[in-house]
mmCIF file of C-alpha atoms in Angstrom:
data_model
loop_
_atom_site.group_PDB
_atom_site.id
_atom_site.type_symbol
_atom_site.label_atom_id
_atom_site.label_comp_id
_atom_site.label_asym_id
_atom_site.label_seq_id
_atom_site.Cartn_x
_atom_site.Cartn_y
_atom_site.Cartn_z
ATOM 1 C CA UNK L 180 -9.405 21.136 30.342
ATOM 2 C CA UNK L 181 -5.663 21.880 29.455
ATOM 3 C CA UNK L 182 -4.469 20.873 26.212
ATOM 4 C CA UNK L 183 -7.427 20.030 24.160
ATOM 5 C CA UNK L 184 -6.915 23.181 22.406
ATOM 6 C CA UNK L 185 -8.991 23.953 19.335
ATOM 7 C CA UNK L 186 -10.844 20.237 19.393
ATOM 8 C CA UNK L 187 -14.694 19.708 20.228
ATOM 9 C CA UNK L 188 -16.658 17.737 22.351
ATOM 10 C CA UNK L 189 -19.727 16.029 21.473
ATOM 11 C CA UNK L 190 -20.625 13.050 19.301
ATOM 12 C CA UNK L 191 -17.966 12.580 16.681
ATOM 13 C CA UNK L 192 -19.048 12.700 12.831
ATOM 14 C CA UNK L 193 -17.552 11.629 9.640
ATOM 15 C CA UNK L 194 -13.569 10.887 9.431
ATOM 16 C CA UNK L 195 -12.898 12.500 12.636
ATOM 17 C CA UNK L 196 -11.274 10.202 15.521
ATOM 18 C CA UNK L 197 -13.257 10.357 19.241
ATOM 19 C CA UNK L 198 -10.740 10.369 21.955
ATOM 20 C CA UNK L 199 -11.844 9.859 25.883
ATOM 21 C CA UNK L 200 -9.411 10.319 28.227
ATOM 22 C CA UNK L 201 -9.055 12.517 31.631
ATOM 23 C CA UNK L 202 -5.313 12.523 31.277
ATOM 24 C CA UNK L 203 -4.209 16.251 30.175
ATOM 25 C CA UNK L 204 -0.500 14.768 29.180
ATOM 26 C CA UNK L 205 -2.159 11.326 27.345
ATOM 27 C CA UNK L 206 -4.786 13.738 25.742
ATOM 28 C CA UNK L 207 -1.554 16.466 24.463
ATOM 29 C CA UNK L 208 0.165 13.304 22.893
ATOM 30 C CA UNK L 209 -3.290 12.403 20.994
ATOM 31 C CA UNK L 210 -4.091 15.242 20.064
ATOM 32 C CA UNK L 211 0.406 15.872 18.821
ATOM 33 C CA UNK L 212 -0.512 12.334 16.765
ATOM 34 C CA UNK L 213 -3.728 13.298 15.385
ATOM 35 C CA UNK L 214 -2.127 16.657 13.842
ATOM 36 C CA UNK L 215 0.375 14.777 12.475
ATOM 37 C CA UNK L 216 -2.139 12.621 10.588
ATOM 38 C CA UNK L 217 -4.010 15.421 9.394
ATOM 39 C CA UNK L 218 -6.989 15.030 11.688
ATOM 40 C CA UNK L 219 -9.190 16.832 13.954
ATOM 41 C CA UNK L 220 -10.559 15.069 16.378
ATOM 42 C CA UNK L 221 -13.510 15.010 18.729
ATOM 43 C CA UNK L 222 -12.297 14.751 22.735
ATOM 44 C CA UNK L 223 -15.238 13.340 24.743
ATOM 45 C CA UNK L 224 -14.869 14.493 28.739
ATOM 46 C CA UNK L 225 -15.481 14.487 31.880
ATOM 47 C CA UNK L 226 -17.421 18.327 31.607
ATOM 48 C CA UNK L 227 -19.520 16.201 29.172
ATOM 49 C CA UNK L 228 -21.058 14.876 31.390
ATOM 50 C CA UNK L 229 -22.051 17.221 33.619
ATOM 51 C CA UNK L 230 -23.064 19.273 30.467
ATOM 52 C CA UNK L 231 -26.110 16.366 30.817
ATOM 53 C CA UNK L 232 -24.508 14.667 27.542
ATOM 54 C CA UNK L 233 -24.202 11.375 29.414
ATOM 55 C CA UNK L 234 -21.062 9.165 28.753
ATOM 56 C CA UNK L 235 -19.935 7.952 25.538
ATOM 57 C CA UNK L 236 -22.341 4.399 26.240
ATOM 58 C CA UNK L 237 -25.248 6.640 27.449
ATOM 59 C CA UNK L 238 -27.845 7.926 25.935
ATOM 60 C CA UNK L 239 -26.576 11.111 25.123
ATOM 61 C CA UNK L 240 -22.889 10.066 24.262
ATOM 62 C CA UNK L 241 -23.789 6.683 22.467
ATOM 63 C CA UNK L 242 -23.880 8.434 18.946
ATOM 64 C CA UNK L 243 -20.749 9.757 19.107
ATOM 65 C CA UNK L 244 -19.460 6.427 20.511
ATOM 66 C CA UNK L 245 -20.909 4.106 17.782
ATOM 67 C CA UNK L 246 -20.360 6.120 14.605
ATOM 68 C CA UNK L 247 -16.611 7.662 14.917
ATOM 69 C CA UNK L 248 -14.661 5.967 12.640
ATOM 70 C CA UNK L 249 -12.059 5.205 14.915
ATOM 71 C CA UNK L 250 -11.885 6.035 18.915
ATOM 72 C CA UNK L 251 -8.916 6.066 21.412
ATOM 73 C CA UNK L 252 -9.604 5.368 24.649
ATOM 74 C CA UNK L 253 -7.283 6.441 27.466
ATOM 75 C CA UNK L 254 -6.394 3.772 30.038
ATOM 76 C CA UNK L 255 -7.041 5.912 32.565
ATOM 77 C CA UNK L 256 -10.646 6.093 31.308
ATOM 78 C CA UNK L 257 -10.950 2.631 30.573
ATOM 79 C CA UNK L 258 -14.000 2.443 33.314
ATOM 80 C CA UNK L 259 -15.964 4.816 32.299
ATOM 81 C CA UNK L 260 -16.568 2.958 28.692
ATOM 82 C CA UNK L 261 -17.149 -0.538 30.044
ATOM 83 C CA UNK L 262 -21.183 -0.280 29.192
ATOM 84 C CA UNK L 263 -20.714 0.775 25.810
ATOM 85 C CA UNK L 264 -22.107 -0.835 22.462
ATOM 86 C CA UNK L 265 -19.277 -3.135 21.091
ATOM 87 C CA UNK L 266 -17.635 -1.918 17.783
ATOM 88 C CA UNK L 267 -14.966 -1.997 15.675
ATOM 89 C CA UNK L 268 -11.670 0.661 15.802
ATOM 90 C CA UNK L 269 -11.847 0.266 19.549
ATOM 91 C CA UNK L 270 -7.975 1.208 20.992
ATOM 92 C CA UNK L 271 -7.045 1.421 24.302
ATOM 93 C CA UNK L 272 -4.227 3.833 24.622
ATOM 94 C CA UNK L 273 -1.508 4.711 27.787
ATOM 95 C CA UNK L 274 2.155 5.516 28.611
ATOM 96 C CA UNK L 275 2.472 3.179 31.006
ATOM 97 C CA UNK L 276 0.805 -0.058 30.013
ATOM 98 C CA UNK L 277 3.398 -2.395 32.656
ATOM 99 C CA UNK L 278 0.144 -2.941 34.537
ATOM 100 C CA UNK L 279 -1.256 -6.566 33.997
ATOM 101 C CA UNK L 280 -4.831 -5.600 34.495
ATOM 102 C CA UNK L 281 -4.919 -3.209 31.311
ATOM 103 C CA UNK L 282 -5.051 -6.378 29.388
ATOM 104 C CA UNK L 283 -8.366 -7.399 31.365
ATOM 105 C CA UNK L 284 -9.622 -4.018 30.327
ATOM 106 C CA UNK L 285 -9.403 -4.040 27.117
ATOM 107 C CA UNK L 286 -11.197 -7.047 26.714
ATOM 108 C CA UNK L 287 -13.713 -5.173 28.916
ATOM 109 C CA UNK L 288 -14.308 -2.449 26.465
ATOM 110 C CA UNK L 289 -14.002 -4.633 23.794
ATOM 111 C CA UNK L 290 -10.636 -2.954 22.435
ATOM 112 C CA UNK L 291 -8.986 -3.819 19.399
ATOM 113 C CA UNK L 292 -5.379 -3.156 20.333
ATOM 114 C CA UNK L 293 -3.517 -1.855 23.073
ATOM 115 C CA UNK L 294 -0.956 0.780 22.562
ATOM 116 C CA UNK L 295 1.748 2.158 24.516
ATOM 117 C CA UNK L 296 3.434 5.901 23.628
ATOM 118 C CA UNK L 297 5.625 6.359 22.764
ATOM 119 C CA UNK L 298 6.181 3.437 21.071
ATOM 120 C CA UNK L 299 3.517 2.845 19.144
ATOM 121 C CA UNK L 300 3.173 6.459 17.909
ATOM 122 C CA UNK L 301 4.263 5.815 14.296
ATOM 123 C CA UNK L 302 1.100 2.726 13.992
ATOM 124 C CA UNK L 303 -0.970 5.228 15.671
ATOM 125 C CA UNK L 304 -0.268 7.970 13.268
ATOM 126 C CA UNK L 305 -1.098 5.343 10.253
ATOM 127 C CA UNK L 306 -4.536 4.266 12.090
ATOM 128 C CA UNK L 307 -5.684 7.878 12.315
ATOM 129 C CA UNK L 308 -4.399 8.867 8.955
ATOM 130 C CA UNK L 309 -6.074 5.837 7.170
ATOM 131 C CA UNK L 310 -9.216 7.164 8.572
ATOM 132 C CA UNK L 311 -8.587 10.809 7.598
ATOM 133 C CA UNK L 312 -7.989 9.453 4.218
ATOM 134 C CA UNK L 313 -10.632 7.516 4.127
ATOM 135 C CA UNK L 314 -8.676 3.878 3.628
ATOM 136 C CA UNK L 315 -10.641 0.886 2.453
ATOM 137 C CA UNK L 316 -9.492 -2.116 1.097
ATOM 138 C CA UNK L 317 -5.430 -1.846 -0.097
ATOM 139 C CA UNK L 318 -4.979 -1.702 -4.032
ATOM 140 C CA UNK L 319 -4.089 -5.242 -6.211
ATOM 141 C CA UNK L 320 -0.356 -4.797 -6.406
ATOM 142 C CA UNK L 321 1.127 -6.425 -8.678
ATOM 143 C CA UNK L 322 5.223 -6.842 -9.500
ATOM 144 C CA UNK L 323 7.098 -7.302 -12.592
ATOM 145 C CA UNK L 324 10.699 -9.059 -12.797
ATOM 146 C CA UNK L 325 12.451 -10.227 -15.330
ATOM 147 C CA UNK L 326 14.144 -13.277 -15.195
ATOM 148 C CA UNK L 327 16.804 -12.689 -17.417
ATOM 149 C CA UNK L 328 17.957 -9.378 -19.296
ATOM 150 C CA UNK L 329 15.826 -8.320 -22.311
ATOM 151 C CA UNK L 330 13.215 -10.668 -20.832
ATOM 152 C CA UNK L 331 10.178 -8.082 -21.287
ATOM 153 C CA UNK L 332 9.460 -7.353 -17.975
ATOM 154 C CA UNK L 333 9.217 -3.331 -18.333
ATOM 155 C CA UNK L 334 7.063 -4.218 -21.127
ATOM 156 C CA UNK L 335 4.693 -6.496 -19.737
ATOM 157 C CA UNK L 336 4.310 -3.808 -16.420
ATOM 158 C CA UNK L 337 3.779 -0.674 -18.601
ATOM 159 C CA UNK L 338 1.080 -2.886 -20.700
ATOM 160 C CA UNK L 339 -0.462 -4.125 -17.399
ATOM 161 C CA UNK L 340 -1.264 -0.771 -15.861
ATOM 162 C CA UNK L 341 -2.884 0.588 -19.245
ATOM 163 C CA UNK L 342 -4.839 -2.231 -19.616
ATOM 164 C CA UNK L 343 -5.886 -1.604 -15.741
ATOM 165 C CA UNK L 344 -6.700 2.062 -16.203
ATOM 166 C CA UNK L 345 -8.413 0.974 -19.450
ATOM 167 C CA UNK L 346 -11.247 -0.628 -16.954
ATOM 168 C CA UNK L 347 -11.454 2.018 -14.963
ATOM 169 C CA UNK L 348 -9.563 0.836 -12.067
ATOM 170 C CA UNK L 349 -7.682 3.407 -9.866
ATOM 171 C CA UNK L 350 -3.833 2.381 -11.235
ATOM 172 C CA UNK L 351 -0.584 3.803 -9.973
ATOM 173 C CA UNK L 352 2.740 2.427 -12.418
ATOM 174 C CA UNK L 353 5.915 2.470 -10.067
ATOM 175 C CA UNK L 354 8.939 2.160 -12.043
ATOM 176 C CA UNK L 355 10.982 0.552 -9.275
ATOM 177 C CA UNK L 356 14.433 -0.035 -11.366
ATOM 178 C CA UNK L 357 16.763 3.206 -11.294
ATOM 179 C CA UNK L 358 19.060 1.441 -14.135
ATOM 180 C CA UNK L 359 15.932 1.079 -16.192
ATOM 181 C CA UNK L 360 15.321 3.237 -19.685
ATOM 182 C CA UNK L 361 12.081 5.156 -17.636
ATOM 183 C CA UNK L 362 8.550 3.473 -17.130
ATOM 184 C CA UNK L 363 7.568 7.607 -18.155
ATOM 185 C CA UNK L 364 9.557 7.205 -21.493
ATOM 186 C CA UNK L 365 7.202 4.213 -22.059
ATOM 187 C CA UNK L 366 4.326 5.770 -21.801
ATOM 188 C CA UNK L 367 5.417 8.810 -23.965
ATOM 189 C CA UNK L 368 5.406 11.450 -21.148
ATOM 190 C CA UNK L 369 8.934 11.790 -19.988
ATOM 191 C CA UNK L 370 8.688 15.375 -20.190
ATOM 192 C CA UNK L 371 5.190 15.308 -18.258
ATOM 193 C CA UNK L 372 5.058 17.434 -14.933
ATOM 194 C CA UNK L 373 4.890 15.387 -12.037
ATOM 195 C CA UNK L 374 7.200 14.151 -9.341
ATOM 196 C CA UNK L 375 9.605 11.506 -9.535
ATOM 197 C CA UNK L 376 11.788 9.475 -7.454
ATOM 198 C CA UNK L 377 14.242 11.481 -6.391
ATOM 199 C CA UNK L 378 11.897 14.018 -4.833
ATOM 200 C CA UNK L 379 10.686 10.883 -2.408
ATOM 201 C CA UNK L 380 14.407 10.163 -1.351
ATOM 202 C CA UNK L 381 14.369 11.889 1.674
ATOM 203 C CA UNK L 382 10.463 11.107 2.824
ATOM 204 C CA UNK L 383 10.762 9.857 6.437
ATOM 205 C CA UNK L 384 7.652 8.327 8.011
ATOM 206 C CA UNK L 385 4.158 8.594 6.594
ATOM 207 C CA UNK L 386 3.684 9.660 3.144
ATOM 208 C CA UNK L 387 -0.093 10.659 2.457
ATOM 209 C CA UNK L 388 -1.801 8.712 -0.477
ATOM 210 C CA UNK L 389 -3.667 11.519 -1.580
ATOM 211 C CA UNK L 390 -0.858 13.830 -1.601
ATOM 212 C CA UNK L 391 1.213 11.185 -3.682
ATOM 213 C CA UNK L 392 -1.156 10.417 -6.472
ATOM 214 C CA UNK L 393 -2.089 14.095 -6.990
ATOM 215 C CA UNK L 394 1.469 14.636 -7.303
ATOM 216 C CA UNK L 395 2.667 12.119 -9.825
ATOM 217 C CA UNK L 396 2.484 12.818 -13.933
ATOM 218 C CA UNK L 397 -0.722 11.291 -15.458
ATOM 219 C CA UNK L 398 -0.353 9.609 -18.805
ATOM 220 C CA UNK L 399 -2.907 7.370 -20.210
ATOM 221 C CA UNK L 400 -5.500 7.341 -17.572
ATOM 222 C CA UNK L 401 -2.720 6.239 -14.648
ATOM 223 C CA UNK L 402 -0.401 7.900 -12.758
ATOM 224 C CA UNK L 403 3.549 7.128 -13.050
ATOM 225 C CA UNK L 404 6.601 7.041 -10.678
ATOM 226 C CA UNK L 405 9.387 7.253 -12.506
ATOM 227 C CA UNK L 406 12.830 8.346 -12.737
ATOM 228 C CA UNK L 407 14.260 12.027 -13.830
ATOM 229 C CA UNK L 408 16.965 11.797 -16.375
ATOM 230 C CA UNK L 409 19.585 13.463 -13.789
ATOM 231 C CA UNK L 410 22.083 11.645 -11.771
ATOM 232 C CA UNK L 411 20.822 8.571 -10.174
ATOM 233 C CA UNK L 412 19.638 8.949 -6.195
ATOM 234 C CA UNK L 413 19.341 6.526 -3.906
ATOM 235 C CA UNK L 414 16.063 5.745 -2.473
ATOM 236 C CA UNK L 415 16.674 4.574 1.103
ATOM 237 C CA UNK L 416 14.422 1.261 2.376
ATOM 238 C CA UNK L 417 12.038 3.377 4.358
ATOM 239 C CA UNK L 418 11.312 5.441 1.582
ATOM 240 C CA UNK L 419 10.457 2.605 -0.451
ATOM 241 C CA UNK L 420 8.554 1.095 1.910
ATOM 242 C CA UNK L 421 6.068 4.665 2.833
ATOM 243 C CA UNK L 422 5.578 5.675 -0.611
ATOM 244 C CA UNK L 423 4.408 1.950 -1.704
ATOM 245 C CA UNK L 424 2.511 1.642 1.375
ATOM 246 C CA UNK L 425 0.702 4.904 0.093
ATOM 247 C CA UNK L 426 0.156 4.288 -3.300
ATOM 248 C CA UNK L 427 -1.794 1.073 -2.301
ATOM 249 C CA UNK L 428 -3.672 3.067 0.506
ATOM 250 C CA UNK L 429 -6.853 4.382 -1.591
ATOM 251 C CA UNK L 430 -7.004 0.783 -3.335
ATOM 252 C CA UNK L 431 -7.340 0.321 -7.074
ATOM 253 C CA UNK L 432 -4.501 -1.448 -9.024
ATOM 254 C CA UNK L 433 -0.591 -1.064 -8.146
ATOM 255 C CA UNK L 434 1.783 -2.396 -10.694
ATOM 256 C CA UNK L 435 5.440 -2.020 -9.783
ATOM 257 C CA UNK L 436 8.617 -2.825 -12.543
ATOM 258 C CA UNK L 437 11.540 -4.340 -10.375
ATOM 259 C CA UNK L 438 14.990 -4.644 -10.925
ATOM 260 C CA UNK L 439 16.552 -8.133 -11.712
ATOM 261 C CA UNK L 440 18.273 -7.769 -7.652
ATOM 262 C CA UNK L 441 17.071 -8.237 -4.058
ATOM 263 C CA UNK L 442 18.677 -5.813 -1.995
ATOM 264 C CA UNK L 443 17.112 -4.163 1.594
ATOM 265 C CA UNK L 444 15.126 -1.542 -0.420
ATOM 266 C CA UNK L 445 13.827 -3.770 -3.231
ATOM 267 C CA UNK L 446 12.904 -6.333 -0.636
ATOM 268 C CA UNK L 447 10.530 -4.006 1.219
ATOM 269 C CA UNK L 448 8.606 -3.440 -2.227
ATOM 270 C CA UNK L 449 8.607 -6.973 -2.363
ATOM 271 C CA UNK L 450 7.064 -7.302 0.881
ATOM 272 C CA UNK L 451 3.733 -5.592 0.012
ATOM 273 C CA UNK L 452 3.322 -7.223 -3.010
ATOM 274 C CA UNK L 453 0.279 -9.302 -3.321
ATOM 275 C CA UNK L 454 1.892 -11.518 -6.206
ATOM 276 C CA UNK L 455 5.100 -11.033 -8.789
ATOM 277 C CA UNK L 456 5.065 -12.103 -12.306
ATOM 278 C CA UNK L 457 8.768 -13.562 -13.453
ATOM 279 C CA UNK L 458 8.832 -12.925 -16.655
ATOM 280 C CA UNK L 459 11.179 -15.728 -18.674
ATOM 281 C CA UNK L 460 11.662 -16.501 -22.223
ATOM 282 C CA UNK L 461 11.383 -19.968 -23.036
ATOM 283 C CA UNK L 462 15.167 -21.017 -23.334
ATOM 284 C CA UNK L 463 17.495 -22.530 -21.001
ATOM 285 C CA UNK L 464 20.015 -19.777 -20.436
ATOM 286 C CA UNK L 465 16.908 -17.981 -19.665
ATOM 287 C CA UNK L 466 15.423 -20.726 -17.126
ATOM 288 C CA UNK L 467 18.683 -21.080 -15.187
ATOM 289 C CA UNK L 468 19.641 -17.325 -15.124
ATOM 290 C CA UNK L 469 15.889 -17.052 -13.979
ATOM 291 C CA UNK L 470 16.308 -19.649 -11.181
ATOM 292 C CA UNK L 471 18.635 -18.108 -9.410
ATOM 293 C CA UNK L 472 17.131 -14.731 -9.094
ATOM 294 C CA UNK L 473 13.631 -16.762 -8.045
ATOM 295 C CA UNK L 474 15.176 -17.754 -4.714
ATOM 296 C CA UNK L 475 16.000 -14.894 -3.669
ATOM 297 C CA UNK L 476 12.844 -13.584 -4.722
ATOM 298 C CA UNK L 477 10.623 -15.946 -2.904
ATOM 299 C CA UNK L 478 12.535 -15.197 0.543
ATOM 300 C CA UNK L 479 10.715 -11.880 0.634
ATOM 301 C CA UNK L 480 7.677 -12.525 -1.658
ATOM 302 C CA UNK L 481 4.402 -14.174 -0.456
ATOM 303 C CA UNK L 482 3.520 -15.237 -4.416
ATOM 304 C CA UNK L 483 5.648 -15.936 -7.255
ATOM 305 C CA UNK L 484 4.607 -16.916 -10.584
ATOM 306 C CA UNK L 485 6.201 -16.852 -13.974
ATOM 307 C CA UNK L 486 5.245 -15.559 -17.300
ATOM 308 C CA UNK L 487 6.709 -17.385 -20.510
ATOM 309 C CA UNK L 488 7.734 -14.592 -23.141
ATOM 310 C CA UNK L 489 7.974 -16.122 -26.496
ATOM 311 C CA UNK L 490 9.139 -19.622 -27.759
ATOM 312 C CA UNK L 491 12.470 -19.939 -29.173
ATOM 313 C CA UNK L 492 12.664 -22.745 -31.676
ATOM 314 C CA UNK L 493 13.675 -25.871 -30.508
ATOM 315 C CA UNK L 494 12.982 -23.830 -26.840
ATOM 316 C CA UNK L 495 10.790 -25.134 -23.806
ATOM 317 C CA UNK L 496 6.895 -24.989 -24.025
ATOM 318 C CA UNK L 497 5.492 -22.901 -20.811
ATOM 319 C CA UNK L 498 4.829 -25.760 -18.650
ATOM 320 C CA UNK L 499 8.040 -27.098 -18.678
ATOM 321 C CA UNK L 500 9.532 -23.257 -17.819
ATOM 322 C CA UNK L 501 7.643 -23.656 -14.878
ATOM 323 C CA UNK L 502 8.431 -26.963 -13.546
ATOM 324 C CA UNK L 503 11.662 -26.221 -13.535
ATOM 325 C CA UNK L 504 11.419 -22.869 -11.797
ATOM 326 C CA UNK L 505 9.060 -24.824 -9.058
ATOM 327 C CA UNK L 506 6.613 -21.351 -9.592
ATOM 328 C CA UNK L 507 2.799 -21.849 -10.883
ATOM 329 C CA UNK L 508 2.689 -20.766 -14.634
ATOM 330 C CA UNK L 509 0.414 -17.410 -14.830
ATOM 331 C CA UNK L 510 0.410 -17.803 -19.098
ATOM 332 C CA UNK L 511 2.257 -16.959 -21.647
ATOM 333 C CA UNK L 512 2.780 -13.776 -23.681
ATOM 334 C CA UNK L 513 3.826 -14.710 -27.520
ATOM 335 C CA UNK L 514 6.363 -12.093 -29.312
ATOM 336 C CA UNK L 515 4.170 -9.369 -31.039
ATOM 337 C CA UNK L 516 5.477 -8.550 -34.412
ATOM 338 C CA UNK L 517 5.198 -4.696 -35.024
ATOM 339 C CA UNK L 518 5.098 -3.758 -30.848
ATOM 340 C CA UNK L 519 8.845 -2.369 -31.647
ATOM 341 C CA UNK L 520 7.592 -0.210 -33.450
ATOM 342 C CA UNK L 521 4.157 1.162 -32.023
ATOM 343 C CA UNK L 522 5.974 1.983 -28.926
ATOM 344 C CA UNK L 523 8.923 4.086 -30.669
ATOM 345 C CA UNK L 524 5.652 6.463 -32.443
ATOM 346 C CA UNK L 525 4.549 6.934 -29.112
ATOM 347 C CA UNK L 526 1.877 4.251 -28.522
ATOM 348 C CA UNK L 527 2.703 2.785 -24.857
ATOM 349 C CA UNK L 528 2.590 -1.115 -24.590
ATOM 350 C CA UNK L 529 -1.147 -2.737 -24.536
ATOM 351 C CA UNK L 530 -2.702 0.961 -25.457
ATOM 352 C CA UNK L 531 -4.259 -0.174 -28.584
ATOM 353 C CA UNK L 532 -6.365 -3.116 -27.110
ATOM 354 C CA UNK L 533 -5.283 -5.630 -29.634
ATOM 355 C CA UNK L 534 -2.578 -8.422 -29.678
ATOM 356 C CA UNK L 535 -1.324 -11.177 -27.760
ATOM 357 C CA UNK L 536 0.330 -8.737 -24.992
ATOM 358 C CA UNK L 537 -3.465 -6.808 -24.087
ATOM 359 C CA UNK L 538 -5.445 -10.243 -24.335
ATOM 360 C CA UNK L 539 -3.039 -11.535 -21.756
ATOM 361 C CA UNK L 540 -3.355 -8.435 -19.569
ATOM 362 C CA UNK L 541 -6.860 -8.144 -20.003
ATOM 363 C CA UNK L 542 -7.203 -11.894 -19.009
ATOM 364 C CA UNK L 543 -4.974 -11.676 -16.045
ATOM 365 C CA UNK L 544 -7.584 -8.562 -15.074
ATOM 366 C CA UNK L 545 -10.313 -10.202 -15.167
ATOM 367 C CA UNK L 546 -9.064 -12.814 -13.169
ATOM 368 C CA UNK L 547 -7.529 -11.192 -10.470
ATOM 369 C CA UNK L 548 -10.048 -8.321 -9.581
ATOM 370 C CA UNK L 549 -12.626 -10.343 -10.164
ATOM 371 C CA UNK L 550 -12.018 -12.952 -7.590
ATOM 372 C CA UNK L 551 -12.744 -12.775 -3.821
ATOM 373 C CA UNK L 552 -8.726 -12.816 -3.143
ATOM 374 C CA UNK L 553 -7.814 -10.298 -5.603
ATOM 375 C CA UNK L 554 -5.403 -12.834 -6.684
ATOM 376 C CA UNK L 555 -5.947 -14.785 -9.414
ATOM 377 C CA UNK L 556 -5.596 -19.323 -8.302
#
């Protein structure tokens, strides 16, 4: 058949997609999509059949049918899958979907979507690729802000992802504030080898989560996105967007340091955050400074909750920080005498295991992977 090039037929196996379809052009664009994500997949036909394989919900095509990870079935051979096993990953793929009765077939074959090319190419390509990759359940990410300058926030998101990496977890540290002194300088390892931002500023599309976290320096157990100390580059919104969307991909822990601003690209960070610590001293310049970035925070945000650094005297007590911010209080993180100083030898923020900032961490750990939402109530 023309244009299945150098793919198989047969029952499909491991992380590779099953595609059924007797359309030469539909099965070319599949097979385009699947290159793009890096996979090769099995194409189930009509010579199948008369091999004496039987169709993919017969006896000799029901293996292949039931354990592909993911299968993509071409409208035009919609009825030849009606009598197989219901499953998961189930697509039902065309260029011309207009037709009202492709909706009635799809419920037929059990399908979990339908998709028309071109325009759902780019959601195809991520399907495929999550399978390729093998894509479970996202990482915990987590955001830092700072309510106010000098609040702590770079502090408390550089001793978050130690403490993570400290348990083991998978942890990526995106240092998501180009004006920022370096999440990297933190963590000692500014001149570590790696890439850094402005070597993402041109991704378009799909950037592969195994490719990024292989890439990225390692320091302390975790891998870091930082800035280089050259002229600052713009990272456009889409940009943003893929290479968060990849470093949550392969799941773990994902703690991002954001700049005290909303704009388009910030705001698409935002948007895949599963929560965002404000972090606020306890003092009213601090409070009403930290007010006004909160709203536009929570217009992009699903979860917003604020972290009282230190007590000024004669300052608010953390309850009161919140109230007034309308945000649940996540705890509060006393000054630590001495952390000045440990970090300027070379000892990154929460490292050492001890203190008020690494019991907080560790608390806000346990808390969060360890319930069924990954977010802590």
């Amino acid at each position: 058949m023309g244009g299945v090039g150098g793919a198989s037929a047969g029952p499909a196996v491991g992380g590779r997609p099953l595609i059924i379809t007797e359309d030469p052009l539909l099965l070319d664009d599949l097979l385009r999509l699947c290159a793009a994500a890096g996979a090769e997949p099995h194409v189930h036909h009509e010579a199948t059949e008369q091999d004496g394989a039987g169709g993919p919900g017969g006896p000799g095509g029901s293996a292949g049918w039931e354990s592909a990870p993911l299968v993509l079935v071409g409208d035009d051979a919609a009825r030849r899958v009606r009598g197989a096993p219901r499953r998961d990953g189930v697509f039902l793929v065309g260029r011309d979907l207009d037709d009202p009765l492709v909706w009635q077939r799809a419920v037929e074959i059990g399908a979990e979507e339908v998709l028309r090319l071109p325009d759902a190419e780019s959601r195809l390509v991520d399907r495929i690729a999550d399978v390729v990759e093998g894509a479970g359940r996202p990482a915990l990410a987590v955001g830092v802000i700072g309510g106010s300058g000098g609040a702590g926030a770079s502090t408390l998101a550089c001793a978050l992802a130690v403490r993570a990496a400290h348990t083991g977890e998978r942890t990526i540290l995106i240092d998501g504030d180009p004006l920022g002194g370096g999440m990297d300088v933190l963590l000692g390892g500014e001149g570590a080898e790696g890439l850094r931002w402005p070597d993402f500023a041109a991704s378009r599309g799909r950037v592969g989560a195994g490719a990024l976290e292989e890439s990225l320096p390692e320091l302390h157990a975790l891998r870091v996105l930082s800035w280089d100390r050259g002229d600052r580059v713009v990272v456009p919104p889409a940009a943003m967007r893929s290479v968060v969307s990849a470093a949550r991909r392969r799941g773990g822990v994902v703690v991002v340091d954001l700049p005290r601003r909303v704009d388009e690209a910030v705001a698409e960070v935002l948007a895949q955050l599963d929560l965002v610590l404000m972090v606020v001293p306890g003092e009213l310049r601090a409070v009403a400074a930290a007010g006004r970035l909160a709203a536009g925070v929570r217009m992009v945000a699903r979860d917003v909750r604020v972290v009282v650094r230190g007590r000024c005297p004669g300052g608010l007590d953390p309850e009161a920080v919140a109230a007034l911010l309308g945000a649940p209080l996540a705890g509060e993180v006393p000054v630590e005498v001495g952390l000045p100083g440990r970090v300027a030898e070379g000892e990154p923020p929460g490292a050492h295991g001890r203190g008020a900032l690494a019991r907080f961490c560790d608390g806000f750990w346990q808390r969060a992977l360890g319930s069924a939402q990954g977010v802590p109530a």
